[in-house]
Amino acid sequence: MASLTRGKLAQLAHLNPETIRFYEREGILPKVARAENGYRRYSPDALERIQFVGRAKNLGFSLHQIRDLLQIQDASGPACLQVKELLADKLASIREKKQEIEWLEGQILLALEQCNHSLQQNVTGQAACPVFCCLSNVPLSDETNNS
């Protein structure tokens, strides 16, 4: 594949050309010199790099973390230990978020049970209490951070 203009690179990567500019400013893509016609010309490697960015974003990596991974890749020498540490940190973060989501799920299920119980106790068809009563046992956000 021959060199690519910013527009063609953006089209192939399914991105806005402004995203390509942003990636250059953020150090995700290396800056390239302008050709004689004034256009920047990107190598096919730039497309592979952008596709890597997309896959890493889908895995939940931030642009800062992606930039770190790319810098490791660009540096010569063994990189596996550094990449392993970044991946281990990401996995720990995901597991922490998973625990938080599971806790939230349990609290919402408990609130739903309370609402259902309250509605079953009411034979007149009117709600026995406002929705807020069902959330009375849910701790405030300060309490969730300490648990």
PDB file of C-alpha atoms in Angstrom:
ATOM      1  CA  MET A   1       0.000   0.000   0.000  1.00  0.00           C
ATOM      2  CA  ALA A   2       1.381   3.415  -0.938  1.00  0.00           C
ATOM      3  CA  SER A   3       1.516   6.337   1.454  1.00  0.00           C
ATOM      4  CA  LEU A   4      -1.806   7.747   2.609  1.00  0.00           C
ATOM      5  CA  THR A   5      -3.171  11.243   3.010  1.00  0.00           C
ATOM      6  CA  ARG A   6      -4.795  12.148   6.324  1.00  0.00           C
ATOM      7  CA  GLY A   7      -8.226  11.937   4.679  1.00  0.00           C
ATOM      8  CA  LYS A   8      -7.564   8.506   3.186  1.00  0.00           C
ATOM      9  CA  LEU A   9      -6.098   7.243   6.474  1.00  0.00           C
ATOM     10  CA  ALA A  10      -9.159   8.517   8.331  1.00  0.00           C
ATOM     11  CA  GLN A  11     -11.463   6.880   5.788  1.00  0.00           C
ATOM     12  CA  LEU A  12      -9.710   3.506   6.036  1.00  0.00           C
ATOM     13  CA  ALA A  13      -9.713   3.685   9.838  1.00  0.00           C
ATOM     14  CA  HIS A  14     -13.360   4.821   9.944  1.00  0.00           C
ATOM     15  CA  LEU A  15     -12.385   7.974  11.838  1.00  0.00           C
ATOM     16  CA  ASN A  16     -12.802  11.680  11.422  1.00  0.00           C
ATOM     17  CA  PRO A  17      -9.667  13.399  10.035  1.00  0.00           C
ATOM     18  CA  GLU A  18      -9.685  15.546  13.182  1.00  0.00           C
ATOM     19  CA  THR A  19      -9.137  12.361  15.193  1.00  0.00           C
ATOM     20  CA  ILE A  20      -5.958  11.735  13.194  1.00  0.00           C
ATOM     21  CA  ARG A  21      -4.791  15.270  14.070  1.00  0.00           C
ATOM     22  CA  PHE A  22      -5.687  14.654  17.718  1.00  0.00           C
ATOM     23  CA  TYR A  23      -3.735  11.380  17.759  1.00  0.00           C
ATOM     24  CA  GLU A  24      -0.718  13.240  16.387  1.00  0.00           C
ATOM     25  CA  ARG A  25      -0.964  15.959  19.058  1.00  0.00           C
ATOM     26  CA  GLU A  26      -1.321  13.326  21.786  1.00  0.00           C
ATOM     27  CA  GLY A  27       1.667  11.287  20.605  1.00  0.00           C
ATOM     28  CA  ILE A  28      -0.431   8.305  19.567  1.00  0.00           C
ATOM     29  CA  LEU A  29       0.640   8.751  15.954  1.00  0.00           C
ATOM     30  CA  PRO A  30       4.088  10.048  15.123  1.00  0.00           C
ATOM     31  CA  LYS A  31       4.063  13.397  13.357  1.00  0.00           C
ATOM     32  CA  VAL A  32       4.897  13.127   9.687  1.00  0.00           C
ATOM     33  CA  ALA A  33       6.479  15.696   7.406  1.00  0.00           C
ATOM     34  CA  ARG A  34       4.546  17.341   4.624  1.00  0.00           C
ATOM     35  CA  ALA A  35       5.139  16.309   1.036  1.00  0.00           C
ATOM     36  CA  GLU A  36       5.940  18.879  -1.651  1.00  0.00           C
ATOM     37  CA  ASN A  37       2.228  19.336  -2.328  1.00  0.00           C
ATOM     38  CA  GLY A  38       1.667  20.290   1.332  1.00  0.00           C
ATOM     39  CA  TYR A  39      -0.171  17.111   2.315  1.00  0.00           C
ATOM     40  CA  ARG A  40       0.991  14.882   5.113  1.00  0.00           C
ATOM     41  CA  ARG A  41       1.746  11.368   3.900  1.00  0.00           C
ATOM     42  CA  TYR A  42       1.273   8.464   6.291  1.00  0.00           C
ATOM     43  CA  SER A  43       2.752   5.015   5.924  1.00  0.00           C
ATOM     44  CA  PRO A  44       0.548   1.917   6.028  1.00  0.00           C
ATOM     45  CA  ASP A  45       1.964   1.370   9.534  1.00  0.00           C
ATOM     46  CA  ALA A  46      -0.126   4.344  10.680  1.00  0.00           C
ATOM     47  CA  LEU A  47      -3.307   2.419   9.836  1.00  0.00           C
ATOM     48  CA  GLU A  48      -2.096  -0.607  11.804  1.00  0.00           C
ATOM     49  CA  ARG A  49      -1.287   1.691  14.724  1.00  0.00           C
ATOM     50  CA  ILE A  50      -4.760   3.255  14.627  1.00  0.00           C
ATOM     51  CA  GLN A  51      -6.355  -0.194  14.488  1.00  0.00           C
ATOM     52  CA  PHE A  52      -4.310  -1.169  17.553  1.00  0.00           C
ATOM     53  CA  VAL A  53      -5.600   1.974  19.307  1.00  0.00           C
ATOM     54  CA  GLY A  54      -9.176   0.956  18.514  1.00  0.00           C
ATOM     55  CA  ARG A  55      -8.675  -2.567  19.859  1.00  0.00           C
ATOM     56  CA  ALA A  56      -6.997  -1.238  23.009  1.00  0.00           C
ATOM     57  CA  LYS A  57      -9.838   1.263  23.551  1.00  0.00           C
ATOM     58  CA  ASN A  58     -12.334  -1.601  23.209  1.00  0.00           C
ATOM     59  CA  LEU A  59     -10.473  -3.361  26.014  1.00  0.00           C
ATOM     60  CA  GLY A  60     -10.925  -0.290  28.204  1.00  0.00           C
ATOM     61  CA  PHE A  61      -7.460   1.232  27.964  1.00  0.00           C
ATOM     62  CA  SER A  62      -7.287   5.020  28.202  1.00  0.00           C
ATOM     63  CA  LEU A  63      -5.405   7.027  25.572  1.00  0.00           C
ATOM     64  CA  HIS A  64      -2.691   7.655  28.153  1.00  0.00           C
ATOM     65  CA  GLN A  65      -2.291   3.907  28.696  1.00  0.00           C
ATOM     66  CA  ILE A  66      -2.375   3.279  24.943  1.00  0.00           C
ATOM     67  CA  ARG A  67       0.335   5.888  24.422  1.00  0.00           C
ATOM     68  CA  ASP A  68       2.440   4.085  27.057  1.00  0.00           C
ATOM     69  CA  LEU A  69       1.940   0.761  25.267  1.00  0.00           C
ATOM     70  CA  LEU A  70       2.899   2.305  21.941  1.00  0.00           C
ATOM     71  CA  GLN A  71       6.013   3.905  23.440  1.00  0.00           C
ATOM     72  CA  ILE A  72       7.035   0.498  24.779  1.00  0.00           C
ATOM     73  CA  GLN A  73       6.458  -0.981  21.332  1.00  0.00           C
ATOM     74  CA  ASP A  74       8.436   1.777  19.636  1.00  0.00           C
ATOM     75  CA  ALA A  75      11.420   1.419  21.963  1.00  0.00           C
ATOM     76  CA  SER A  76      13.896  -1.239  21.067  1.00  0.00           C
ATOM     77  CA  GLY A  77      14.557  -3.916  23.601  1.00  0.00           C
ATOM     78  CA  PRO A  78      12.514  -6.334  25.680  1.00  0.00           C
ATOM     79  CA  ALA A  79       9.067  -4.987  26.427  1.00  0.00           C
ATOM     80  CA  CYS A  80       7.157  -7.976  27.746  1.00  0.00           C
ATOM     81  CA  LEU A  81       7.693  -7.164  31.422  1.00  0.00           C
ATOM     82  CA  GLN A  82       6.404  -3.594  31.002  1.00  0.00           C
ATOM     83  CA  VAL A  83       3.421  -4.741  28.958  1.00  0.00           C
ATOM     84  CA  LYS A  84       2.699  -7.472  31.499  1.00  0.00           C
ATOM     85  CA  GLU A  85       2.624  -4.864  34.295  1.00  0.00           C
ATOM     86  CA  LEU A  86       0.261  -2.608  32.332  1.00  0.00           C
ATOM     87  CA  LEU A  87      -2.025  -5.540  31.562  1.00  0.00           C
ATOM     88  CA  ALA A  88      -1.992  -6.711  35.180  1.00  0.00           C
ATOM     89  CA  ASP A  89      -2.914  -3.191  36.349  1.00  0.00           C
ATOM     90  CA  LYS A  90      -5.759  -3.064  33.820  1.00  0.00           C
ATOM     91  CA  LEU A  91      -7.047  -6.457  34.927  1.00  0.00           C
ATOM     92  CA  ALA A  92      -7.018  -5.370  38.575  1.00  0.00           C
ATOM     93  CA  SER A  93      -8.952  -2.233  37.658  1.00  0.00           C
ATOM     94  CA  ILE A  94     -11.541  -4.253  35.732  1.00  0.00           C
ATOM     95  CA  ARG A  95     -11.974  -6.689  38.612  1.00  0.00           C
ATOM     96  CA  GLU A  96     -12.508  -3.792  41.015  1.00  0.00           C
ATOM     97  CA  LYS A  97     -15.141  -2.282  38.731  1.00  0.00           C
ATOM     98  CA  LYS A  98     -16.776  -5.691  38.388  1.00  0.00           C
ATOM     99  CA  GLN A  99     -17.088  -5.960  42.174  1.00  0.00           C
ATOM    100  CA  GLU A 100     -18.619  -2.473  42.325  1.00  0.00           C
ATOM    101  CA  ILE A 101     -21.145  -3.362  39.619  1.00  0.00           C
ATOM    102  CA  GLU A 102     -22.046  -6.629  41.349  1.00  0.00           C
ATOM    103  CA  TRP A 103     -22.580  -4.731  44.616  1.00  0.00           C
ATOM    104  CA  LEU A 104     -24.779  -2.179  42.796  1.00  0.00           C
ATOM    105  CA  GLU A 105     -26.756  -4.996  41.211  1.00  0.00           C
ATOM    106  CA  GLY A 106     -27.408  -6.503  44.641  1.00  0.00           C
ATOM    107  CA  GLN A 107     -28.553  -3.163  46.045  1.00  0.00           C
ATOM    108  CA  ILE A 108     -30.930  -2.569  43.135  1.00  0.00           C
ATOM    109  CA  LEU A 109     -32.330  -6.098  43.440  1.00  0.00           C
ATOM    110  CA  LEU A 110     -32.918  -5.490  47.151  1.00  0.00           C
ATOM    111  CA  ALA A 111     -34.688  -2.189  46.406  1.00  0.00           C
ATOM    112  CA  LEU A 112     -36.853  -3.920  43.790  1.00  0.00           C
ATOM    113  CA  GLU A 113     -37.792  -6.628  46.293  1.00  0.00           C
ATOM    114  CA  GLN A 114     -38.789  -3.949  48.796  1.00  0.00           C
ATOM    115  CA  CYS A 115     -40.899  -2.173  46.177  1.00  0.00           C
ATOM    116  CA  ASN A 116     -42.578  -5.422  45.145  1.00  0.00           C
ATOM    117  CA  HIS A 117     -43.302  -6.296  48.771  1.00  0.00           C
ATOM    118  CA  SER A 118     -44.728  -2.833  49.389  1.00  0.00           C
ATOM    119  CA  LEU A 119     -46.942  -3.047  46.300  1.00  0.00           C
ATOM    120  CA  GLN A 120     -48.187  -6.529  47.247  1.00  0.00           C
ATOM    121  CA  GLN A 121     -49.200  -5.281  50.703  1.00  0.00           C
ATOM    122  CA  ASN A 122     -51.347  -2.584  49.145  1.00  0.00           C
ATOM    123  CA  VAL A 123     -54.724  -3.952  48.041  1.00  0.00           C
ATOM    124  CA  THR A 124     -56.224  -0.600  46.992  1.00  0.00           C
ATOM    125  CA  GLY A 125     -54.105  -0.331  43.855  1.00  0.00           C
ATOM    126  CA  GLN A 126     -52.338   2.803  45.032  1.00  0.00           C
ATOM    127  CA  ALA A 127     -48.690   2.761  45.880  1.00  0.00           C
ATOM    128  CA  ALA A 128     -48.251   2.287  49.613  1.00  0.00           C
ATOM    129  CA  CYS A 129     -45.181   4.487  49.623  1.00  0.00           C
ATOM    130  CA  PRO A 130     -43.198   6.632  47.220  1.00  0.00           C
ATOM    131  CA  VAL A 131     -40.336   5.078  45.260  1.00  0.00           C
ATOM    132  CA  PHE A 132     -37.835   6.590  47.662  1.00  0.00           C
ATOM    133  CA  CYS A 133     -38.972   4.258  50.453  1.00  0.00           C
ATOM    134  CA  CYS A 134     -37.587   1.351  48.465  1.00  0.00           C
ATOM    135  CA  LEU A 135     -34.142   2.939  48.541  1.00  0.00           C
ATOM    136  CA  SER A 136     -34.109   3.642  52.277  1.00  0.00           C
ATOM    137  CA  ASN A 137     -31.629   0.849  53.027  1.00  0.00           C
ATOM    138  CA  VAL A 138     -29.145   1.773  50.306  1.00  0.00           C
ATOM    139  CA  PRO A 139     -26.040   3.423  51.824  1.00  0.00           C
ATOM    140  CA  LEU A 140     -24.970   6.887  50.735  1.00  0.00           C
ATOM    141  CA  SER A 141     -22.005   7.133  48.372  1.00  0.00           C
ATOM    142  CA  ASP A 142     -19.592   7.935  51.232  1.00  0.00           C
ATOM    143  CA  GLU A 143     -20.649   4.710  52.913  1.00  0.00           C
ATOM    144  CA  THR A 144     -20.060   2.666  49.727  1.00  0.00           C
ATOM    145  CA  ASN A 145     -16.509   3.964  49.401  1.00  0.00           C
ATOM    146  CA  ASN A 146     -15.697   2.796  52.930  1.00  0.00           C
ATOM    147  CA  SER A 147     -17.079  -0.721  52.544  1.00  0.00           C
TER     148      SER A 147
END
